[in-house]
mmCIF file of C-alpha atoms in Angstrom:
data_model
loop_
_atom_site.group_PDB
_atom_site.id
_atom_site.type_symbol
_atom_site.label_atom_id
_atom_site.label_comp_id
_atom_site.label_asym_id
_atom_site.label_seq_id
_atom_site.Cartn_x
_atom_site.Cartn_y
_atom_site.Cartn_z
ATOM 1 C CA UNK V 1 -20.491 -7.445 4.934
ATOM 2 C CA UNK V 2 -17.334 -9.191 5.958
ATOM 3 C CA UNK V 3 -14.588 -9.022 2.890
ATOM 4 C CA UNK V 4 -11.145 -10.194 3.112
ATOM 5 C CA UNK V 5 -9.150 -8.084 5.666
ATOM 6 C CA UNK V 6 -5.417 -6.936 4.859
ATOM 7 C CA UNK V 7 -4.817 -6.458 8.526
ATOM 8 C CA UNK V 8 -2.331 -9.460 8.852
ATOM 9 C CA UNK V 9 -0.431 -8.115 6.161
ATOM 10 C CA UNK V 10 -0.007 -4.470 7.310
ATOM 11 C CA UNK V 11 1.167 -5.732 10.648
ATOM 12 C CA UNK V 12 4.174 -7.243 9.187
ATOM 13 C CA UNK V 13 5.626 -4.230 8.737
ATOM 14 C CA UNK V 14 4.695 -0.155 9.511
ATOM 15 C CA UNK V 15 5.681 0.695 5.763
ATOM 16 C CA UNK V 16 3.956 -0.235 2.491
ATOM 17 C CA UNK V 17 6.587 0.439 -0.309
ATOM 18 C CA UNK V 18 4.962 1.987 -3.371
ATOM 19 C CA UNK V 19 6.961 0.773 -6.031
ATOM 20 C CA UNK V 20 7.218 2.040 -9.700
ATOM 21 C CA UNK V 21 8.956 -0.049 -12.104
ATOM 22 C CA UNK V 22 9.792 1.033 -15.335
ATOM 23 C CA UNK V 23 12.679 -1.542 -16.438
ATOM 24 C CA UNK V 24 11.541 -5.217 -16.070
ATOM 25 C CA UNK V 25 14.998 -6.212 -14.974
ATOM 26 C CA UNK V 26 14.816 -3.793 -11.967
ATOM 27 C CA UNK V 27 11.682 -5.812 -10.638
ATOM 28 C CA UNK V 28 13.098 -9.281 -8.639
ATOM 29 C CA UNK V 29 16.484 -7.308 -7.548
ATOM 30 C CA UNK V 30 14.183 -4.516 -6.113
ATOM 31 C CA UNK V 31 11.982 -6.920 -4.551
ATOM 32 C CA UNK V 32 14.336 -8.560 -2.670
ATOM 33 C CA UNK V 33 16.135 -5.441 -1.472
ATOM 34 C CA UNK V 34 12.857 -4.783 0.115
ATOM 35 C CA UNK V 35 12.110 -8.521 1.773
ATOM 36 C CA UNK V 36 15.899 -8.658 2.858
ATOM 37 C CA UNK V 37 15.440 -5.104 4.857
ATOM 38 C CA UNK V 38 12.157 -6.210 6.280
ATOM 39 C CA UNK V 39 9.722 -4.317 3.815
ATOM 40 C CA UNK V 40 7.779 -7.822 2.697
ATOM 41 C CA UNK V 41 4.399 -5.976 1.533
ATOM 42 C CA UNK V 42 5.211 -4.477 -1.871
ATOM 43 C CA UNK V 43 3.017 -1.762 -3.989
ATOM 44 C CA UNK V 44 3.557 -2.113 -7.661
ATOM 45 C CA UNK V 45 1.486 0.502 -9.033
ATOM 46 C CA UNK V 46 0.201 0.219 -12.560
ATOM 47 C CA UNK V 47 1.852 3.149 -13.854
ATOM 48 C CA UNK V 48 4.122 1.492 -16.456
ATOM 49 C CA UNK V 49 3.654 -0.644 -19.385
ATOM 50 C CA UNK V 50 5.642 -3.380 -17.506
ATOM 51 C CA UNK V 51 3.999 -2.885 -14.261
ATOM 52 C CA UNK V 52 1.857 -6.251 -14.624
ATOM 53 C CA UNK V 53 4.569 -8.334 -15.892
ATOM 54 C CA UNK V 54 6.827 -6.666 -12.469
ATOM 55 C CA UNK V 55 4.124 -8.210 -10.708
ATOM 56 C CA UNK V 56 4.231 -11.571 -11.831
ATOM 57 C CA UNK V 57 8.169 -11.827 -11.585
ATOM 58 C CA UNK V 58 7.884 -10.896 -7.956
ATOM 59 C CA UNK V 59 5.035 -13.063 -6.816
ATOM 60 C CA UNK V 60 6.714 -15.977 -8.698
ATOM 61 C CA UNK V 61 10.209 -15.405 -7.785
ATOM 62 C CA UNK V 62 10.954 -13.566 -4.596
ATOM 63 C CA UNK V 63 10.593 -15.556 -1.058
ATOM 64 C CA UNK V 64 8.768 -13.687 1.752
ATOM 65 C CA UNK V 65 7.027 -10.862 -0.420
ATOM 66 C CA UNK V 66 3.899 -9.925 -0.905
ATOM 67 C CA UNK V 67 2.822 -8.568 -3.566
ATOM 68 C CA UNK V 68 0.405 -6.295 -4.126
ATOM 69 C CA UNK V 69 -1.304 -3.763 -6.985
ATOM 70 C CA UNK V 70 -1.723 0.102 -6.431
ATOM 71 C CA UNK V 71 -3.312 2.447 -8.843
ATOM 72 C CA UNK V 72 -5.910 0.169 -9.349
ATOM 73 C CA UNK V 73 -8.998 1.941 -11.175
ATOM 74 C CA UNK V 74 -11.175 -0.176 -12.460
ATOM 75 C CA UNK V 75 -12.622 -4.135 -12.928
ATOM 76 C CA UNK V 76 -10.453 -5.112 -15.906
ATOM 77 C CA UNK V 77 -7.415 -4.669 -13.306
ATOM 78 C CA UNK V 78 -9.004 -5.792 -10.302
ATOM 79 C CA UNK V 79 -8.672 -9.721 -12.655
ATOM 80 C CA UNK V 80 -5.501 -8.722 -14.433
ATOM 81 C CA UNK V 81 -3.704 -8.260 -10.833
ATOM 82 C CA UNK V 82 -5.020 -11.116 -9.604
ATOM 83 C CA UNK V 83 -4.319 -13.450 -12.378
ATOM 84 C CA UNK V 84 -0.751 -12.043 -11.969
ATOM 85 C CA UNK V 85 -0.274 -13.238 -8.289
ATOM 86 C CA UNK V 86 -1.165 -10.275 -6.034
ATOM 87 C CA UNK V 87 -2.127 -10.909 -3.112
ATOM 88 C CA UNK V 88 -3.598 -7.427 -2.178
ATOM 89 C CA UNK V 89 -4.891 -4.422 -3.802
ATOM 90 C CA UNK V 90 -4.639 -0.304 -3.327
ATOM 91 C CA UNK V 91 -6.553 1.974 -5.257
ATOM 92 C CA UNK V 92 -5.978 5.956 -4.973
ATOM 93 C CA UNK V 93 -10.056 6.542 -4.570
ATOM 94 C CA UNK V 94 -13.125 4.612 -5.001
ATOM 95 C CA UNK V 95 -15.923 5.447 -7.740
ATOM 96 C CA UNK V 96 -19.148 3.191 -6.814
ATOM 97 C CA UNK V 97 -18.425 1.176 -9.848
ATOM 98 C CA UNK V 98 -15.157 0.009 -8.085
ATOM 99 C CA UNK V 99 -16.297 -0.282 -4.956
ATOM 100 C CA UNK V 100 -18.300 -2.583 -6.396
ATOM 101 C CA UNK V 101 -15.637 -4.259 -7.889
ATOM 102 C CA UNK V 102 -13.787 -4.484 -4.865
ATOM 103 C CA UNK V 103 -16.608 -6.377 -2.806
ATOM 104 C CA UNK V 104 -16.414 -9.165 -5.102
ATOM 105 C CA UNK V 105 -12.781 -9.489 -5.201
ATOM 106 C CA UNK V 106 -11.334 -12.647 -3.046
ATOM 107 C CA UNK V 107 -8.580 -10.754 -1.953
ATOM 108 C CA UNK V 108 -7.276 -7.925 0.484
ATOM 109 C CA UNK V 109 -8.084 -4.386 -0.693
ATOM 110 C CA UNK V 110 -6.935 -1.053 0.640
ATOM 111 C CA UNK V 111 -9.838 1.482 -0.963
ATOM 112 C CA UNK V 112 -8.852 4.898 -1.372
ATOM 113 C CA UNK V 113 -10.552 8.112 0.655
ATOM 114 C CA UNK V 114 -9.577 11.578 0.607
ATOM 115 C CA UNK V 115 -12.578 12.266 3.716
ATOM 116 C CA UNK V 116 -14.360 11.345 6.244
ATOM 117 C CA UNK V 117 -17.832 10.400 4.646
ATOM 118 C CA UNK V 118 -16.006 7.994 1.576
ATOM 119 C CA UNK V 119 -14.396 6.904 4.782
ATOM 120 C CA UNK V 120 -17.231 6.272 6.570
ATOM 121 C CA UNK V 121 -19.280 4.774 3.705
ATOM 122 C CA UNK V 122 -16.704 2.503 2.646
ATOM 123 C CA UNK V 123 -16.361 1.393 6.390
ATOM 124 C CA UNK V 124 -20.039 0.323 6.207
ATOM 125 C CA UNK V 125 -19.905 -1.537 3.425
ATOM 126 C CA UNK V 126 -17.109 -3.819 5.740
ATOM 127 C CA UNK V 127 -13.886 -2.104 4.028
ATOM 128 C CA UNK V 128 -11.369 -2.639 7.533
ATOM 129 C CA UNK V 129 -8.102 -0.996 6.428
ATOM 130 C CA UNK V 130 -8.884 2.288 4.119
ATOM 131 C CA UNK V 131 -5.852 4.032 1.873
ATOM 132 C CA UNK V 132 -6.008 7.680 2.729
ATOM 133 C CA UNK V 133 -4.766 9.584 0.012
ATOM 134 C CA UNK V 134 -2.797 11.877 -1.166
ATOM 135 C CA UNK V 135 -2.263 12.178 2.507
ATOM 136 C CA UNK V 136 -0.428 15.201 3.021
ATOM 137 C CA UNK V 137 -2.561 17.618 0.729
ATOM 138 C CA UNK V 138 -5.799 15.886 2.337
ATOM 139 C CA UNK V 139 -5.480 17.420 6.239
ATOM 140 C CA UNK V 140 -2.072 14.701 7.062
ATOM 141 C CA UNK V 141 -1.700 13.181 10.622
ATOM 142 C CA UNK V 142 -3.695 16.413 11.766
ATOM 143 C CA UNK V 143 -6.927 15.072 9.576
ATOM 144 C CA UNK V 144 -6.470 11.845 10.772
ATOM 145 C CA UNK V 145 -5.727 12.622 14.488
ATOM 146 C CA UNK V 146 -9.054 14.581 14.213
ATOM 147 C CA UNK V 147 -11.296 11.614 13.073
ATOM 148 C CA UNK V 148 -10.147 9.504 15.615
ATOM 149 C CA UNK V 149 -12.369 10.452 18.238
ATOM 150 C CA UNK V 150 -15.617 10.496 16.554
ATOM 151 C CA UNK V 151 -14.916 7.295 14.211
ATOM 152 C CA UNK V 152 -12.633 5.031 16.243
ATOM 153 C CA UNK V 153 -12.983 2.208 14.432
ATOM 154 C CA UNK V 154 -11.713 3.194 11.086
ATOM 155 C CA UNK V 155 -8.086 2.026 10.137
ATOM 156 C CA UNK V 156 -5.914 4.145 7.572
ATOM 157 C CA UNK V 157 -3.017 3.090 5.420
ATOM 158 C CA UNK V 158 -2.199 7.229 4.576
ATOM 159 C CA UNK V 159 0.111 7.875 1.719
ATOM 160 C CA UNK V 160 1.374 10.559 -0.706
ATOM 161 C CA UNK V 161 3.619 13.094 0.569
ATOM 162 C CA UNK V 162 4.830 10.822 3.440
ATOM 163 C CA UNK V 163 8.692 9.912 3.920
ATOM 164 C CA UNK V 164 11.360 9.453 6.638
ATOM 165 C CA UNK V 165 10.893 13.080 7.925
ATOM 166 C CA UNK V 166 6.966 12.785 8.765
ATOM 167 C CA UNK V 167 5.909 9.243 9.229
ATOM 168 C CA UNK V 168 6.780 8.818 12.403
ATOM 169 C CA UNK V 169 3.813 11.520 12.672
ATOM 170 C CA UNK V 170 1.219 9.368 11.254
ATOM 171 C CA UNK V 171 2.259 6.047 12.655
ATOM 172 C CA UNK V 172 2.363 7.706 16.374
ATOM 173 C CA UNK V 173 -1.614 7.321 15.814
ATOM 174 C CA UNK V 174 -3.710 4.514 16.790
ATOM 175 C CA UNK V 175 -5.282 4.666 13.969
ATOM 176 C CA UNK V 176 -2.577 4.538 11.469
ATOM 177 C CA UNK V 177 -1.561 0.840 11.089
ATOM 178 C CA UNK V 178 1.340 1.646 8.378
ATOM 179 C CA UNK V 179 2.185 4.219 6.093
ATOM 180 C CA UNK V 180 2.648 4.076 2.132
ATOM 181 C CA UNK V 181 5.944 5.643 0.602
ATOM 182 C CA UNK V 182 8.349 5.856 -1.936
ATOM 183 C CA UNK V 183 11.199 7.084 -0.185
ATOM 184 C CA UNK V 184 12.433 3.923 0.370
ATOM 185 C CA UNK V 185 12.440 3.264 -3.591
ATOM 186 C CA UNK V 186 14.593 6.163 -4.663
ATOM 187 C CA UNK V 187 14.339 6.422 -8.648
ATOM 188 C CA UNK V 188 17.653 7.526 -8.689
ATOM 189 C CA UNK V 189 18.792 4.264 -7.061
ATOM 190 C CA UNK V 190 16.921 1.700 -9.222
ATOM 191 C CA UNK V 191 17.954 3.370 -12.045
ATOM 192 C CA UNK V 192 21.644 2.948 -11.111
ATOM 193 C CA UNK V 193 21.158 -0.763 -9.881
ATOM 194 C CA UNK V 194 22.038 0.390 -6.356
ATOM 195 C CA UNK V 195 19.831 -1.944 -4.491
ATOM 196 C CA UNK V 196 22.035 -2.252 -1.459
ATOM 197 C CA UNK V 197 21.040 1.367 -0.569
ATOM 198 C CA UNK V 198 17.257 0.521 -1.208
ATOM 199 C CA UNK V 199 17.943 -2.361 1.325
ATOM 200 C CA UNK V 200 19.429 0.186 3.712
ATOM 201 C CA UNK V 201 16.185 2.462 3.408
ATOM 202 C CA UNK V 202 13.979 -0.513 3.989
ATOM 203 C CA UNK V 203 15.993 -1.340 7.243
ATOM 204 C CA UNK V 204 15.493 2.117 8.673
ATOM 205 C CA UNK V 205 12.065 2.217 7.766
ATOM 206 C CA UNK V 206 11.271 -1.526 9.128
ATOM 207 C CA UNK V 207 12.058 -0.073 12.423
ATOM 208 C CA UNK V 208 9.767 2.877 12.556
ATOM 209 C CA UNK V 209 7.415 2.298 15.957
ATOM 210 C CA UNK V 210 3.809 2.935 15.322
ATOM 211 C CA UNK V 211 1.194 2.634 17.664
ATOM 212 C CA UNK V 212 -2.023 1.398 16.771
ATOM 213 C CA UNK V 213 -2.892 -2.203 17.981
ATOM 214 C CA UNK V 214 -3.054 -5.127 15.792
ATOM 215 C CA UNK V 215 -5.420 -8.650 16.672
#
């Protein structure tokens, strides 16, 4: 089966922001902290009652990002997200019902695995970039690293636990095309406005070197 692939959106840049908004004003500022330090794919996970409305700001009013759900767990927000403007879509594991859901959806999706058979069996069913998560309690770069020999051809997007000190780790693997992280999105920082210092995490981060191969 050949779905939409998020591959030419991951290869923008080697770190997925996961973003969670709780004040609606924090959404476009945030955004474009991001784009301007060269983090253009953005997360917004449904975690808050404003999270779909966040979405909609940004895909309407910030140049060069794209915007994407996480969290997503079932069909109801598969449409809601899309209706919204994004232009991807993470979830943190995939029940049969949602995979399902996710075959039929017209745009990117990163489905979530914790192993290697939901890895495999989503891989079969023409998934091409996978969400490995939570990464660090799961096995980390060591689980992935592992896999890599016997099932080349699978593609991770690993997050949970993952920030500045280890992702150079996981993106030093070929089959790592970018990591997922909120250590560029520092609650602290939103919540004081600082955005400048959410735009100077996105710069370092932006220039992480990873190795896997993109095309």
């Amino acid at each position: 089966m050949s779905l939409p692939s998020p591959l030419s959106f991951v290869a923008k840049a080697p770190v997925v922001p996961v973003v969670v908004i709780e004040r609606l004003e924090d959404a476009v500022p945030l955004a474009r902290a991001l784009v301007e330090g060269g983090l253009p794919l953005i997360e917004v996970t449904l975690r808050t009652p404003v999270a779909l409305e966040a979405l909609r700001l940004i895909a309407a009013e910030v140049e060069g990002a794209i915007a994407g759900a996480g969290t997503v767990i079932n069909r109801a927000q598969i449409d809601a997200t899309i209706a919204a403007g994004a232009t991807f879509l993470v979830s943190p594991g995939t029940t049969p019902e949602l995979t399902s859901a996710f075959t039929e959806a017209p745009i990117p999706i990163m489905a979530g695995c914790a192993t290697a058979s939901e890895a495999m069996r989503l891989a079969e069913l023409g998934f091409e970039v996978l969400k490995f998560f939570p990464a660090e309690a799961s096995g980390g770069a060591a689980f992935l690293k592992s896999i890599a020999g016997p099932l080349p051809h699978l593609r991770f997007c690993p997050t949970g636990g993952i920030g500045p000190a280890n992702a150079g780790d996981y993106l030093a693997l070929p089959n790592v095309v970018a990591v997922g992280g909120s250590w560029v999105v520092p609650s602290d920082a939103i919540r004081a406005g600082d955005f400048g210092k959410v735009r100077e995490l996105a710069t370092a981060a932006s220039q992480l070197k990873r190795a896997a191969k993109f095309g």
